[in-house]
């Protein structure tokens, strides 16, 4: 797989809101070296996993989402050479990275966020035939105790979501469980890979924050305008900028 390459030589501020008025110009960008993705300040910047060079984000649509729609929504975030899909977790380290950076994916009780694992229809037994939506080999797994079990109300449980367990009962240690693809969970984890240009980075940020559609600012609005801010590396002349130093207040 190709790793993400981030090349921005300027701070990019992208303002947006779901209103109807003047379109937003995210600003000019020029190629450079050494840019890293800052810790999210306003929640629109995906998090870079330096171990695999991929970006990740956790999305929580209003009203929840089923696995089929989550897969389509994740893949629709692909842009240019940046490929997006439901997260394919292929190692303990990758699993731990997601849990550390997106603790909301694991609920105290109930269903957690979807990831990209699934079974072909009517596959049996419950632990057979699992695949990743990205096409990667399914080797690593972090099943909760007694999972997968095809044991829900809809017996054909054919997709993976996060849960928490303690002594075999949900409510403590993070793990995975199977669930029918048509059932809703609070959200999903999306993963990005590829060779990404500055313009593609900005476009992905906008999609994560607002979704599809025009990116407009209503100049008459008295509400808040969300913004995503990226860091700029220091060239040695004291011209660097660390977006994590911003006080959102």
Coordinates of N, CA and C in Angstrom, one line a residue:
X1 N 0.8 -1.2 0.0 CA 0.0 0.0 0.0 C 0.9 1.3 0.0
X2 N 0.4 2.3 -0.7 CA 1.1 3.5 -0.6 C 0.7 4.3 0.6
X3 N 1.7 5.0 1.2 CA 1.4 5.8 2.4 C 1.0 7.2 2.0
X4 N 0.3 7.8 2.9 CA -0.1 9.2 2.7 C 1.1 10.1 2.7
X5 N 1.1 11.1 1.9 CA 2.2 12.1 1.9 C 1.6 13.4 1.9
X6 N 1.8 14.2 3.0 CA 1.2 15.5 3.2 C 2.2 16.6 2.9
X7 N 1.9 17.4 1.9 CA 2.9 18.4 1.5 C 2.2 19.8 1.5
X8 N 2.2 20.5 2.6 CA 1.7 21.9 2.6 C 2.8 22.8 3.1
X9 N 3.0 23.9 2.5 CA 3.9 24.9 3.0 C 3.3 26.1 3.5
X10 N 1.9 26.1 3.7 CA 1.2 27.2 4.3 C 0.1 26.6 5.2
X11 N -0.2 27.4 6.2 CA -1.4 27.1 7.0 C -2.6 27.2 6.2
X12 N -3.5 26.2 6.3 CA -4.7 26.2 5.6 C -5.8 26.3 6.6
X13 N -6.7 27.3 6.4 CA -7.8 27.5 7.2 C -9.0 27.3 6.3
X14 N -9.9 26.4 6.6 CA -11.1 26.1 5.8 C -12.3 26.4 6.6
X15 N -13.0 27.4 6.3 CA -14.3 27.7 7.0 C -15.4 27.2 6.2
X16 N -16.4 26.7 6.9 CA -17.6 26.2 6.3 C -18.8 26.1 7.2
X17 N -19.9 26.1 6.6 CA -21.2 25.9 7.3 C -22.2 25.5 6.3
X18 N -23.3 24.8 6.7 CA -24.3 24.3 5.8 C -25.3 25.4 5.6
X19 N -24.9 26.5 5.0 CA -25.8 27.7 4.7 C -25.7 28.0 3.2
X20 N -26.5 29.0 2.8 CA -26.5 29.3 1.4 C -26.1 30.8 1.2
X21 N -24.9 31.0 0.7 CA -24.4 32.3 0.4 C -23.1 32.2 -0.3
X22 N -22.0 32.9 0.2 CA -20.8 32.9 -0.5 C -20.0 31.7 -0.4
X23 N -19.6 31.0 -1.6 CA -18.7 29.8 -1.5 C -17.4 30.1 -0.8
X24 N -16.9 29.1 -0.1 CA -15.6 29.3 0.6 C -14.5 28.9 -0.3
X25 N -13.4 29.8 -0.3 CA -12.2 29.4 -1.0 C -11.2 29.0 0.1
X26 N -10.8 27.7 0.2 CA -9.9 27.3 1.2 C -8.5 27.9 1.2
X27 N -8.2 28.6 0.2 CA -6.9 29.2 0.1 C -5.9 28.5 -0.7
X28 N -4.8 29.1 -1.1 CA -3.8 28.5 -1.9 C -2.8 27.6 -1.1
X29 N -2.3 26.6 -1.7 CA -1.3 25.7 -1.1 C -0.2 25.5 -2.1
X30 N 1.0 25.3 -1.6 CA 2.1 25.0 -2.4 C 2.8 23.8 -1.9
X31 N 3.5 22.9 -2.7 CA 4.2 21.8 -2.2 C 5.3 22.1 -1.3
X32 N 5.5 21.2 -0.3 CA 6.6 21.4 0.6 C 7.0 20.1 1.2
X33 N 7.8 20.1 2.3 CA 8.2 18.9 2.9 C 8.0 18.9 4.4
X34 N 7.7 17.8 5.0 CA 7.8 17.7 6.5 C 6.5 18.0 7.2
X35 N 5.4 18.3 6.4 CA 4.2 18.7 7.1 C 3.6 17.5 7.9
X36 N 3.1 17.7 9.0 CA 2.3 16.7 9.7 C 0.9 17.2 10.1
X37 N 0.1 16.2 10.3 CA -1.3 16.6 10.6 C -1.4 16.8 12.1
X38 N -1.9 18.0 12.5 CA -1.9 18.3 13.9 C -3.0 17.6 14.6
X39 N -3.0 17.6 15.9 CA -4.1 17.1 16.7 C -5.3 17.9 16.4
X40 N -6.4 17.3 16.2 CA -7.6 18.1 15.8 C -8.0 19.2 16.8
X41 N -8.2 20.4 16.3 CA -8.6 21.5 17.1 C -10.1 21.6 17.1
X42 N -10.7 21.6 15.9 CA -12.1 21.7 15.8 C -12.8 20.4 15.3
X43 N -12.1 19.3 15.3 CA -12.7 18.0 15.0 C -12.8 17.7 13.5
X44 N -12.3 18.6 12.6 CA -12.5 18.3 11.2 C -11.2 17.7 10.6
X45 N -10.1 17.5 11.4 CA -8.9 17.0 10.8 C -8.7 15.6 11.3
X46 N -8.6 14.6 10.3 CA -8.4 13.2 10.7 C -7.0 13.1 11.3
X47 N -6.8 12.0 12.0 CA -5.6 11.8 12.8 C -4.7 10.8 12.1
X48 N -3.4 11.2 12.0 CA -2.4 10.5 11.3 C -1.8 9.4 12.2
X49 N -1.8 8.2 11.7 CA -1.1 7.1 12.4 C 0.3 7.0 11.7
X50 N 1.3 7.4 12.4 CA 2.7 7.4 11.8 C 3.2 6.0 11.6
X51 N 2.6 5.0 12.3 CA 3.1 3.7 12.1 C 2.8 3.1 10.7
X52 N 1.6 3.5 10.2 CA 1.3 2.9 8.8 C 1.1 4.0 7.8
X53 N 1.2 5.3 8.2 CA 1.0 6.4 7.3 C -0.4 6.6 6.8
X54 N -1.4 6.1 7.5 CA -2.8 6.2 7.2 C -3.4 7.2 8.1
X55 N -4.5 7.8 7.6 CA -5.3 8.7 8.4 C -6.6 8.0 8.9
X56 N -7.1 8.4 10.0 CA -8.3 7.8 10.5 C -9.2 8.9 11.1
X57 N -10.5 8.6 11.1 CA -11.5 9.5 11.8 C -12.7 8.7 12.2
X58 N -13.4 9.1 13.2 CA -14.6 8.5 13.7 C -15.8 9.4 13.4
X59 N -16.8 8.9 12.7 CA -17.9 9.6 12.2 C -19.2 9.2 12.9
X60 N -20.0 10.2 13.4 CA -21.2 9.8 14.2 C -22.4 10.6 13.5
X61 N -23.0 9.9 12.5 CA -24.1 10.6 11.8 C -25.3 10.7 12.8
X62 N -26.1 11.7 12.6 CA -27.3 11.9 13.4 C -28.2 10.7 13.2
X63 N -28.7 10.1 14.3 CA -29.6 8.9 14.2 C -28.9 7.6 14.0
X64 N -27.6 7.6 13.9 CA -26.9 6.3 13.7 C -26.9 5.9 12.3
X65 N -26.3 4.7 12.0 CA -26.1 4.3 10.6 C -25.9 2.8 10.6
X66 N -26.4 2.1 9.5 CA -26.2 0.6 9.4 C -24.9 0.4 8.7
X67 N -24.4 -0.8 8.6 CA -23.1 -1.1 8.1 C -23.0 -0.8 6.6
X68 N -24.0 -1.2 5.9 CA -24.0 -1.0 4.4 C -23.9 0.5 4.1
X69 N -24.7 1.3 4.8 CA -24.6 2.7 4.5 C -23.3 3.3 5.0
X70 N -22.8 2.8 6.1 CA -21.5 3.3 6.6 C -20.4 3.0 5.6
X71 N -20.4 1.8 5.0 CA -19.4 1.4 4.0 C -19.5 2.4 2.8
X72 N -20.7 2.6 2.3 CA -20.8 3.5 1.2 C -20.4 4.9 1.6
X73 N -20.7 5.4 2.8 CA -20.4 6.8 3.2 C -18.9 6.9 3.3
X74 N -18.2 5.9 3.9 CA -16.7 5.9 4.0 C -16.1 6.0 2.6
X75 N -16.5 5.1 1.7 CA -15.9 5.0 0.4 C -16.1 6.3 -0.4
X76 N -17.2 7.0 -0.1 CA -17.6 8.2 -0.9 C -16.6 9.3 -0.5
X77 N -15.9 9.2 0.6 CA -14.9 10.2 1.1 C -13.6 10.1 0.3
X78 N -13.5 9.1 -0.6 CA -12.3 9.0 -1.4 C -12.3 10.3 -2.3
X79 N -11.1 10.8 -2.5 CA -10.9 12.0 -3.4 C -9.6 11.9 -4.1
X80 N -9.5 12.0 -5.4 CA -8.3 11.9 -6.1 C -7.5 10.6 -5.8
X81 N -6.3 10.7 -5.3 CA -5.5 9.6 -5.0 C -5.7 9.1 -3.5
X82 N -6.5 9.8 -2.8 CA -6.8 9.5 -1.4 C -7.9 8.5 -1.4
X83 N -7.7 7.3 -1.0 CA -8.7 6.2 -1.0 C -9.2 6.1 0.4
X84 N -10.5 6.0 0.6 CA -11.2 5.9 1.9 C -12.0 4.7 2.0
X85 N -12.1 4.1 3.1 CA -12.9 2.9 3.4 C -13.1 2.7 4.9
X86 N -14.1 1.8 5.2 CA -14.3 1.5 6.6 C -13.0 0.9 7.1
X87 N -12.5 1.2 8.3 CA -11.2 0.9 8.8 C -11.0 -0.7 8.8
X88 N -9.9 -1.0 8.2 CA -9.4 -2.4 8.2 C -8.3 -2.6 9.3
X89 N -8.7 -3.2 10.4 CA -7.7 -3.3 11.5 C -7.0 -4.6 11.5
X90 N -5.7 -4.5 11.1 CA -5.0 -5.7 10.9 C -3.9 -6.0 11.9
X91 N -3.8 -5.3 13.0 CA -2.8 -5.5 14.0 C -3.3 -4.9 15.3
X92 N -2.7 -5.4 16.4 CA -2.9 -4.9 17.7 C -2.6 -3.4 17.8
X93 N -1.5 -3.0 17.2 CA -1.1 -1.7 17.2 C -2.1 -0.7 16.6
X94 N -2.6 -1.1 15.4 CA -3.6 -0.3 14.7 C -4.9 -0.2 15.6
X95 N -5.3 -1.4 16.2 CA -6.5 -1.4 17.0 C -6.3 -0.4 18.2
X96 N -5.1 -0.5 18.8 CA -4.9 0.4 20.0 C -4.8 1.8 19.6
X97 N -4.3 2.1 18.4 CA -4.3 3.5 17.9 C -5.7 4.1 17.8
X98 N -6.6 3.3 17.2 CA -8.0 3.8 17.1 C -8.6 4.0 18.4
X99 N -8.4 3.0 19.3 CA -9.1 3.2 20.6 C -8.5 4.3 21.4
X100 N -7.2 4.6 21.3 CA -6.6 5.7 22.0 C -7.0 7.1 21.5
X101 N -7.2 7.2 20.2 CA -7.5 8.5 19.6 C -9.0 8.7 19.4
X102 N -9.8 7.7 19.4 CA -11.3 7.8 19.3 C -12.0 7.0 20.3
X103 N -11.9 7.4 21.6 CA -12.5 6.5 22.7 C -14.0 6.4 22.5
X104 N -14.7 7.3 21.8 CA -16.1 7.3 21.7 C -16.6 6.1 20.8
X105 N -15.7 5.4 20.1 CA -16.1 4.3 19.3 C -16.5 3.1 20.1
X106 N -16.1 3.1 21.4 CA -16.5 2.0 22.3 C -17.5 2.5 23.3
X107 N -18.7 2.0 23.4 CA -19.7 2.5 24.3 C -19.5 1.9 25.7
X108 N -20.2 2.5 26.7 CA -20.2 1.9 28.0 C -21.1 0.7 27.9
X109 N -22.3 0.8 27.2 CA -23.1 -0.3 27.0 C -23.6 -0.2 25.5
X110 N -24.1 -1.3 25.0 CA -24.7 -1.3 23.7 C -23.7 -1.3 22.5
X111 N -24.1 -1.0 21.3 CA -23.3 -1.1 20.1 C -22.4 0.1 20.0
X112 N -21.1 -0.2 19.6 CA -20.1 0.8 19.2 C -20.0 0.9 17.7
X113 N -19.0 1.7 17.3 CA -18.9 2.1 15.9 C -18.5 0.9 15.0
X114 N -19.0 0.9 13.8 CA -18.7 0.0 12.7 C -17.2 0.1 12.3
X115 N -16.6 -1.1 11.9 CA -15.4 -1.1 11.2 C -15.6 -2.0 9.9
X116 N -14.6 -2.2 9.1 CA -14.8 -2.8 7.8 C -14.9 -4.3 7.7
X117 N -14.9 -5.0 8.8 CA -15.0 -6.5 8.7 C -16.4 -6.9 8.4
X118 N -16.6 -7.9 7.5 CA -17.9 -8.5 7.1 C -17.8 -9.9 6.7
X119 N -18.9 -10.6 6.6 CA -19.0 -11.9 6.1 C -19.9 -11.9 4.8
X120 N -19.6 -12.8 3.9 CA -20.6 -12.9 2.8 C -21.9 -13.5 3.3
X121 N -23.0 -13.2 2.6 CA -24.3 -13.6 3.1 C -24.4 -15.1 3.5
X122 N -25.0 -15.3 4.7 CA -25.3 -16.7 5.2 C -24.1 -17.6 5.3
X123 N -22.9 -16.9 5.6 CA -21.7 -17.7 5.9 C -21.8 -18.4 7.3
X124 N -21.5 -19.6 7.4 CA -21.4 -20.3 8.6 C -20.1 -21.2 8.7
X125 N -19.6 -21.4 9.9 CA -20.1 -20.9 11.2 C -19.8 -19.5 11.4
X126 N -20.1 -19.0 12.6 CA -20.1 -17.5 12.9 C -18.6 -17.0 12.7
X127 N -17.6 -17.8 13.0 CA -16.3 -17.3 12.9 C -15.6 -17.5 11.6
X128 N -16.3 -17.9 10.6 CA -15.7 -18.3 9.3 C -15.9 -17.2 8.2
X129 N -15.0 -17.1 7.3 CA -15.2 -16.3 6.1 C -15.1 -14.8 6.2
X130 N -14.6 -14.3 7.3 CA -14.6 -12.9 7.5 C -13.6 -12.2 6.5
X131 N -14.0 -11.0 6.0 CA -13.2 -10.3 5.1 C -13.2 -8.8 5.5
X132 N -12.2 -8.1 4.9 CA -12.2 -6.6 5.1 C -12.7 -5.9 3.9
X133 N -13.5 -4.9 4.0 CA -14.0 -4.1 2.9 C -13.0 -3.6 2.0
X134 N -11.8 -3.3 2.6 CA -10.7 -2.7 1.8 C -10.0 -3.8 0.9
X135 N -10.3 -5.1 1.1 CA -9.6 -6.1 0.4 C -8.4 -6.7 1.0
X136 N -8.0 -6.2 2.2 CA -6.9 -6.7 2.9 C -7.2 -8.1 3.5
X137 N -6.2 -8.9 3.8 CA -6.4 -10.2 4.4 C -6.9 -10.1 5.8
X138 N -7.8 -10.9 6.2 CA -8.4 -10.9 7.5 C -7.6 -11.9 8.4
X139 N -6.6 -11.4 9.1 CA -5.8 -12.3 10.0 C -6.0 -11.9 11.4
X140 N -5.7 -10.7 11.8 CA -5.8 -10.2 13.2 C -7.3 -10.0 13.5
X141 N -7.7 -10.3 14.8 CA -9.1 -10.1 15.3 C -9.0 -9.8 16.8
X142 N -9.9 -9.0 17.3 CA -10.0 -8.7 18.7 C -11.4 -8.9 19.2
X143 N -11.9 -10.2 19.0 CA -13.2 -10.5 19.4 C -13.4 -10.4 20.9
X144 N -14.6 -9.9 21.3 CA -14.9 -10.0 22.7 C -15.3 -11.4 23.1
X145 N -15.3 -11.7 24.4 CA -15.6 -13.1 24.8 C -16.9 -13.6 24.2
X146 N -16.9 -14.8 23.6 CA -18.1 -15.4 23.1 C -18.4 -14.9 21.7
X147 N -17.6 -14.0 21.1 CA -17.9 -13.4 19.8 C -16.9 -14.0 18.8
X148 N -17.4 -14.1 17.5 CA -18.7 -13.8 17.0 C -19.6 -15.0 17.2
X149 N -21.0 -14.7 17.3 CA -21.9 -15.7 17.7 C -23.2 -15.8 16.9
X150 N -23.4 -14.9 15.9 CA -24.6 -15.0 15.2 C -25.8 -15.0 16.2
X151 N -25.7 -14.3 17.3 CA -26.7 -14.5 18.4 C -27.6 -13.4 18.6
X152 N -27.8 -12.5 17.6 CA -28.7 -11.3 17.8 C -30.1 -11.7 17.5
X153 N -30.9 -10.6 17.5 CA -32.3 -10.7 17.1 C -32.4 -11.2 15.7
X154 N -31.5 -10.6 14.8 CA -31.4 -11.0 13.4 C -30.2 -12.0 13.4
X155 N -30.4 -13.2 13.2 CA -29.4 -14.3 13.5 C -28.2 -14.2 12.6
X156 N -28.4 -13.7 11.4 CA -27.2 -13.6 10.5 C -26.4 -12.4 10.8
X157 N -25.5 -12.4 11.8 CA -24.7 -11.3 12.2 C -23.5 -11.3 11.3
X158 N -23.4 -10.3 10.4 CA -22.4 -10.4 9.3 C -21.5 -9.2 9.2
X159 N -21.4 -8.4 10.2 CA -20.5 -7.2 10.2 C -19.9 -7.0 11.6
X160 N -18.8 -6.2 11.7 CA -18.1 -6.1 12.9 C -18.3 -4.6 13.5
X161 N -18.5 -4.6 14.8 CA -18.6 -3.3 15.4 C -17.9 -3.4 16.8
X162 N -17.5 -2.3 17.4 CA -16.9 -2.3 18.7 C -17.9 -2.5 19.8
X163 N -17.5 -3.2 20.8 CA -18.3 -3.3 22.1 C -17.3 -3.2 23.2
X164 N -17.9 -3.2 24.4 CA -17.0 -3.3 25.6 C -17.5 -4.5 26.5
X165 N -16.6 -5.2 27.1 CA -17.0 -6.3 27.9 C -16.2 -6.4 29.2
X166 N -16.7 -7.1 30.2 CA -16.0 -7.3 31.4 C -16.5 -8.7 32.0
X167 N -15.6 -9.6 32.1 CA -15.9 -10.9 32.5 C -17.0 -11.6 31.7
X168 N -16.9 -11.3 30.4 CA -17.8 -12.0 29.5 C -19.1 -11.2 29.3
X169 N -19.3 -10.1 30.0 CA -20.5 -9.3 29.8 C -20.1 -7.9 29.3
X170 N -20.9 -7.4 28.4 CA -20.6 -6.1 27.9 C -20.6 -5.0 29.0
X171 N -19.6 -4.1 29.0 CA -19.6 -3.1 30.0 C -18.2 -2.8 30.5
X172 N -17.1 -3.2 29.8 CA -15.8 -2.9 30.3 C -14.7 -2.8 29.3
X173 N -14.0 -4.0 29.0 CA -12.9 -4.0 28.1 C -13.3 -3.9 26.6
X174 N -12.6 -3.1 25.8 CA -13.0 -3.0 24.4 C -12.8 -4.2 23.7
X175 N -13.6 -4.5 22.7 CA -13.5 -5.7 21.9 C -14.4 -5.6 20.6
X176 N -14.4 -6.6 19.8 CA -15.3 -6.6 18.7 C -16.4 -7.6 18.9
X177 N -17.5 -7.3 18.2 CA -18.7 -8.3 18.1 C -19.3 -8.2 16.7
X178 N -20.0 -9.3 16.4 CA -20.7 -9.3 15.1 C -22.1 -8.8 15.3
X179 N -22.7 -8.2 14.2 CA -24.0 -7.6 14.3 C -24.5 -7.6 12.8
X180 N -25.8 -7.7 12.7 CA -26.4 -7.8 11.4 C -26.2 -6.4 10.7
X181 N -25.8 -6.5 9.4 CA -25.5 -5.2 8.6 C -26.6 -4.2 8.6
X182 N -27.9 -4.7 8.7 CA -29.0 -3.7 8.6 C -29.3 -3.0 9.9
X183 N -28.7 -3.4 11.0 CA -28.9 -2.7 12.3 C -28.1 -1.5 12.4
X184 N -28.5 -0.5 13.2 CA -27.8 0.8 13.3 C -26.9 0.8 14.5
X185 N -25.7 1.4 14.4 CA -24.8 1.7 15.5 C -24.6 3.3 15.5
X186 N -24.0 3.8 16.5 CA -23.8 5.3 16.6 C -22.9 5.9 15.5
X187 N -22.1 5.1 14.9 CA -21.2 5.7 13.9 C -20.2 4.6 13.3
X188 N -19.1 5.1 12.7 CA -18.2 4.2 12.0 C -16.8 4.9 11.9
X189 N -15.8 4.0 11.7 CA -14.4 4.5 11.7 C -14.0 4.4 10.2
X190 N -13.5 5.5 9.7 CA -13.0 5.6 8.3 C -11.5 5.7 8.3
X191 N -10.9 5.0 7.3 CA -9.4 5.0 7.1 C -9.1 5.5 5.7
X192 N -8.0 6.3 5.6 CA -7.6 6.9 4.3 C -6.1 6.4 4.0
X193 N -5.9 6.1 2.8 CA -4.5 5.8 2.3 C -4.3 6.3 0.9
X194 N -3.0 6.5 0.5 CA -2.7 7.0 -0.8 C -1.8 8.1 -0.8
X195 N -1.5 8.6 -2.0 CA -0.7 9.8 -2.2 C -1.6 11.0 -2.3
X196 N -1.7 11.9 -1.3 CA -2.6 12.9 -1.2 C -2.0 14.3 -1.4
X197 N -2.6 15.1 -2.3 CA -2.2 16.4 -2.6 C -2.8 17.4 -1.5
X198 N -2.2 18.6 -1.4 CA -2.8 19.6 -0.4 C -4.3 19.8 -0.7
X199 N -4.7 20.0 -2.0 CA -6.1 20.2 -2.3 C -7.0 19.1 -1.8
X200 N -6.5 17.8 -2.0 CA -7.2 16.7 -1.6 C -7.4 16.6 -0.1
X201 N -6.3 17.0 0.7 CA -6.4 17.1 2.1 C -7.5 18.0 2.6
X202 N -7.6 19.2 2.0 CA -8.6 20.2 2.3 C -10.0 19.7 2.0
X203 N -10.1 19.0 0.8 CA -11.4 18.5 0.4 C -11.9 17.4 1.4
X204 N -11.0 16.6 1.8 CA -11.4 15.5 2.8 C -11.8 16.1 4.1
X205 N -11.1 17.2 4.6 CA -11.5 17.8 5.8 C -12.9 18.4 5.7
X206 N -13.2 19.0 4.6 CA -14.5 19.6 4.4 C -15.6 18.5 4.4
X207 N -15.3 17.4 3.7 CA -16.3 16.3 3.7 C -16.5 15.8 5.1
X208 N -15.5 15.6 5.9 CA -15.6 15.1 7.2 C -16.5 16.0 8.1
X209 N -16.3 17.3 7.9 CA -17.0 18.2 8.8 C -18.4 18.5 8.3
X210 N -18.6 18.6 7.0 CA -19.9 19.0 6.5 C -20.7 17.9 5.8
X211 N -19.9 17.1 5.1 CA -20.6 16.1 4.2 C -20.6 16.6 2.8
X212 N -21.4 15.9 2.0 CA -21.4 16.4 0.6 C -22.3 17.6 0.4
X213 N -22.1 18.3 -0.7 CA -22.9 19.5 -1.0 C -22.0 20.7 -1.0
X214 N -22.6 21.9 -1.3 CA -21.9 23.1 -1.4 C -21.3 23.5 -0.1
X215 N -20.0 24.0 -0.1 CA -19.4 24.5 1.1 C -19.5 26.0 1.1
X216 N -20.6 26.5 1.8 CA -20.9 27.9 1.8 C -20.9 28.5 3.2
X217 N -20.6 29.8 3.2 CA -20.8 30.6 4.4 C -21.9 31.6 4.3
X218 N -22.8 31.6 5.2 CA -23.9 32.6 5.1 C -23.4 33.9 5.8
X219 N -23.1 34.9 5.1 CA -22.5 36.1 5.6 C -23.4 36.8 6.6
X220 N -24.7 36.5 6.5 CA -25.7 37.2 7.4 C -25.9 36.3 8.7
X221 N -25.3 35.2 8.8 CA -25.5 34.3 9.9 C -24.8 34.8 11.1
X222 N -25.5 34.7 12.3 CA -25.0 35.1 13.5 C -24.4 33.9 14.3
X223 N -24.4 32.7 13.7 CA -24.0 31.5 14.3 C -22.5 31.4 14.1
X224 N -21.9 30.3 14.7 CA -20.5 30.0 14.6 C -20.1 29.4 13.3
X225 N -18.9 29.6 12.8 CA -18.4 29.0 11.6 C -17.3 28.1 12.0
X226 N -17.4 26.8 11.7 CA -16.4 25.8 12.0 C -15.1 26.1 11.2
X227 N -14.0 25.7 11.7 CA -12.7 25.9 11.0 C -11.8 24.7 11.3
X228 N -11.0 24.3 10.3 CA -10.0 23.3 10.5 C -8.6 24.0 10.2
X229 N -7.7 23.8 11.1 CA -6.4 24.4 11.0 C -5.3 23.4 11.0
X230 N -4.4 23.5 10.0 CA -3.2 22.6 9.9 C -2.0 23.3 10.4
X231 N -1.0 22.5 11.0 CA 0.3 23.0 11.3 C 1.1 23.2 10.1
X232 N 2.2 24.0 10.3 CA 3.2 24.3 9.2 C 4.5 24.0 9.8
X233 N 5.4 23.2 9.1 CA 6.7 22.9 9.7 C 7.6 24.1 9.6
X234 N 8.6 24.1 10.6 CA 9.5 25.2 10.6 C 10.7 24.9 9.7
X235 N 10.9 25.9 8.8 CA 12.0 25.7 7.8 C 13.4 25.9 8.3
X236 N 13.4 26.4 9.6 CA 14.7 26.8 10.2 C 14.8 28.3 10.4
X237 N 13.8 29.0 9.8 CA 13.8 30.5 9.9 C 12.7 31.0 10.9
X238 N 12.3 30.0 11.8 CA 11.3 30.5 12.8 C 9.9 30.7 12.2
X239 N 9.6 30.1 11.0 CA 8.3 30.4 10.4 C 7.3 29.2 10.6
X240 N 7.6 28.3 11.5 CA 6.6 27.2 11.7 C 5.4 27.6 12.5
X241 N 4.4 26.8 12.5 CA 3.2 27.1 13.2 C 2.6 25.7 13.8
X242 N 2.3 25.7 15.1 CA 1.8 24.5 15.7 C 0.3 24.8 16.0
X243 N -0.6 24.1 15.2 CA -2.0 24.4 15.4 C -2.6 23.9 16.8
X244 N -1.8 23.0 17.4 CA -2.3 22.6 18.7 C -2.2 23.6 19.8
X245 N -1.5 24.7 19.5 CA -1.3 25.8 20.5 C -2.5 26.7 20.5
X246 N -3.4 26.6 19.5 CA -4.6 27.5 19.5 C -5.5 27.2 20.6
X247 N -6.1 28.2 21.2 CA -7.1 28.1 22.3 C -8.4 28.3 21.6
X248 N -9.2 27.2 21.4 CA -10.5 27.3 20.7 C -11.4 28.3 21.3
X249 N -11.3 28.6 22.6 CA -12.1 29.6 23.3 C -11.9 31.0 22.8

